[in-house]
Structure formats: C-alpha cells, structure tokens
Short mmCIF file of C-alpha atoms in Angstrom, two decimals:
data_model
loop_
_atom_site.label_atom_id
_atom_site.label_comp_id
_atom_site.label_asym_id
_atom_site.label_seq_id
_atom_site.Cartn_x
_atom_site.Cartn_y
_atom_site.Cartn_z
CA MET A 1 18.14 -0.49 -18.95
CA PRO A 2 16.80 -3.25 -16.67
CA VAL A 3 13.82 -2.49 -14.48
CA THR A 4 13.16 -4.14 -11.14
CA ILE A 5 9.57 -4.31 -9.91
CA TRP A 6 8.64 -5.12 -6.33
CA LEU A 7 5.11 -6.02 -5.35
CA ALA A 8 3.94 -5.48 -1.79
CA THR A 9 0.53 -5.83 -0.23
CA HIS A 10 -1.04 -3.04 1.76
CA ALA A 11 -0.39 -3.06 5.48
CA THR A 12 -2.96 -4.36 7.99
CA SER A 13 -6.25 -2.47 7.97
CA GLU A 14 -8.87 -2.13 10.69
CA ALA A 15 -11.02 -4.57 8.70
CA ASN A 16 -8.20 -7.14 8.62
CA GLU A 17 -7.91 -6.97 12.39
CA ALA A 18 -11.68 -7.40 12.75
CA GLY A 19 -11.57 -10.52 10.55
CA ILE A 20 -13.50 -8.83 7.73
CA ALA A 21 -12.61 -9.35 4.07
CA ALA A 22 -12.55 -5.70 3.05
CA GLY A 23 -12.73 -6.06 -0.72
CA LEU A 24 -13.83 -2.72 -2.12
CA ILE A 25 -14.89 -1.19 1.19
CA ASP A 26 -12.25 1.29 2.23
CA PRO A 27 -11.11 0.95 5.86
CA PRO A 28 -8.03 2.81 7.11
CA LEU A 29 -4.87 1.16 8.32
CA SER A 30 -4.79 0.00 11.91
CA PRO A 31 -2.02 1.20 14.27
CA ARG A 32 -0.25 -2.10 13.52
CA GLY A 33 -0.64 -1.40 9.80
CA ARG A 34 0.95 2.04 10.13
CA LEU A 35 3.94 0.41 11.84
CA GLN A 36 4.16 -2.17 9.03
CA ALA A 37 4.16 0.66 6.46
CA ARG A 38 7.14 2.27 8.19
CA GLU A 39 8.91 -1.11 8.11
CA LEU A 40 8.23 -1.29 4.37
CA ARG A 41 10.23 1.90 3.94
CA ASP A 42 13.14 0.31 5.82
CA ARG A 43 13.13 -2.56 3.33
CA TYR A 44 12.64 -0.68 0.05
CA GLY A 45 12.76 3.09 0.57
CA ALA A 46 16.24 3.90 -0.71
CA GLN A 47 15.84 1.66 -3.75
CA VAL A 48 12.53 2.98 -5.10
CA ASP A 49 12.15 5.34 -8.04
CA ALA A 50 8.37 5.16 -8.49
CA VAL A 51 5.35 3.88 -6.58
CA VAL A 52 2.02 2.80 -8.08
CA THR A 53 -0.81 1.61 -5.85
CA VAL A 54 -4.36 0.44 -6.24
CA ALA A 55 -6.88 3.18 -5.46
CA VAL A 56 -8.21 1.91 -2.12
CA ARG A 57 -7.36 3.96 0.95
CA ARG A 58 -5.38 1.25 2.74
CA ALA A 59 -2.98 0.92 -0.20
CA ARG A 60 -2.58 4.68 -0.67
CA GLU A 61 -2.06 5.12 3.07
CA THR A 62 0.56 2.34 3.13
CA ALA A 63 2.49 3.99 0.30
CA ALA A 64 2.19 7.48 1.79
CA ILE A 65 3.64 6.35 5.11
CA ALA A 66 6.27 4.06 3.60
CA PHE A 67 7.69 6.62 1.19
CA GLU A 68 6.99 9.90 3.01
CA GLY A 69 9.64 12.52 2.39
CA LEU A 70 11.24 10.73 -0.56
CA PRO A 71 11.44 12.65 -3.84
CA LEU A 72 9.01 10.49 -5.78
CA ILE A 73 5.40 10.55 -6.84
CA VAL A 74 2.95 7.99 -5.50
CA THR A 75 0.34 7.25 -8.17
CA ALA A 76 -2.97 5.50 -7.45
CA ASP A 77 -4.32 3.61 -10.44
CA ALA A 78 -7.86 2.18 -10.19
CA ARG A 79 -7.12 -0.15 -13.11
CA LEU A 80 -5.14 -2.22 -10.62
CA ASP A 81 -8.05 -2.55 -8.16
CA GLU A 82 -9.50 -5.97 -7.50
CA CYS A 83 -12.52 -7.03 -9.52
CA ASP A 84 -15.98 -6.50 -8.06
CA TYR A 85 -18.21 -9.40 -9.08
CA GLY A 86 -21.14 -8.29 -6.92
CA SER A 87 -22.98 -10.32 -4.30
#
C-alpha cells in the first residue's frame, strides 16, 4: 500500500515575530501562528491518518490546533528535533 508523507513547518511563534531564531528555546505560537495552524487543517485535515511532530512546543501546538477533534494520535518524537551544537 502506498504511503504519502507531507512535511509542514510549525506555525509562526512569538520568537519568529520578534525576529529571534528560536532553536531549542520553546516559545508558544503567536496569534498569527494559531490562525496558520487552523489553515493547515483546512489543507490537510481530512487526508491525514497520523501526525508526528518534533518535541518543541510550537510544533506540538501547531499539530494540536490543526488536527483538533480528528480521530488520530499526535506523537511528538524528540529524535526529529534539530541538532544542538552549542554556542
């Protein structure tokens, strides 16, 4: 059976709007980001069977808003997080 995988970035966070590269800090979505997450559902919601996100809050929050009320499990997997190379 063929599998289709869609990749989407997290919606806009408060750090994005402040011009800060968030990296591994964990800011919440901005109001604009919450709207973008709802728009993500409009694009993909009915066609999704599973959702896997990175572990940062902004990604989990994007997925929670985008797929709220759908009968699927959203899984956060830290193995997908970006690499932290230090200062």
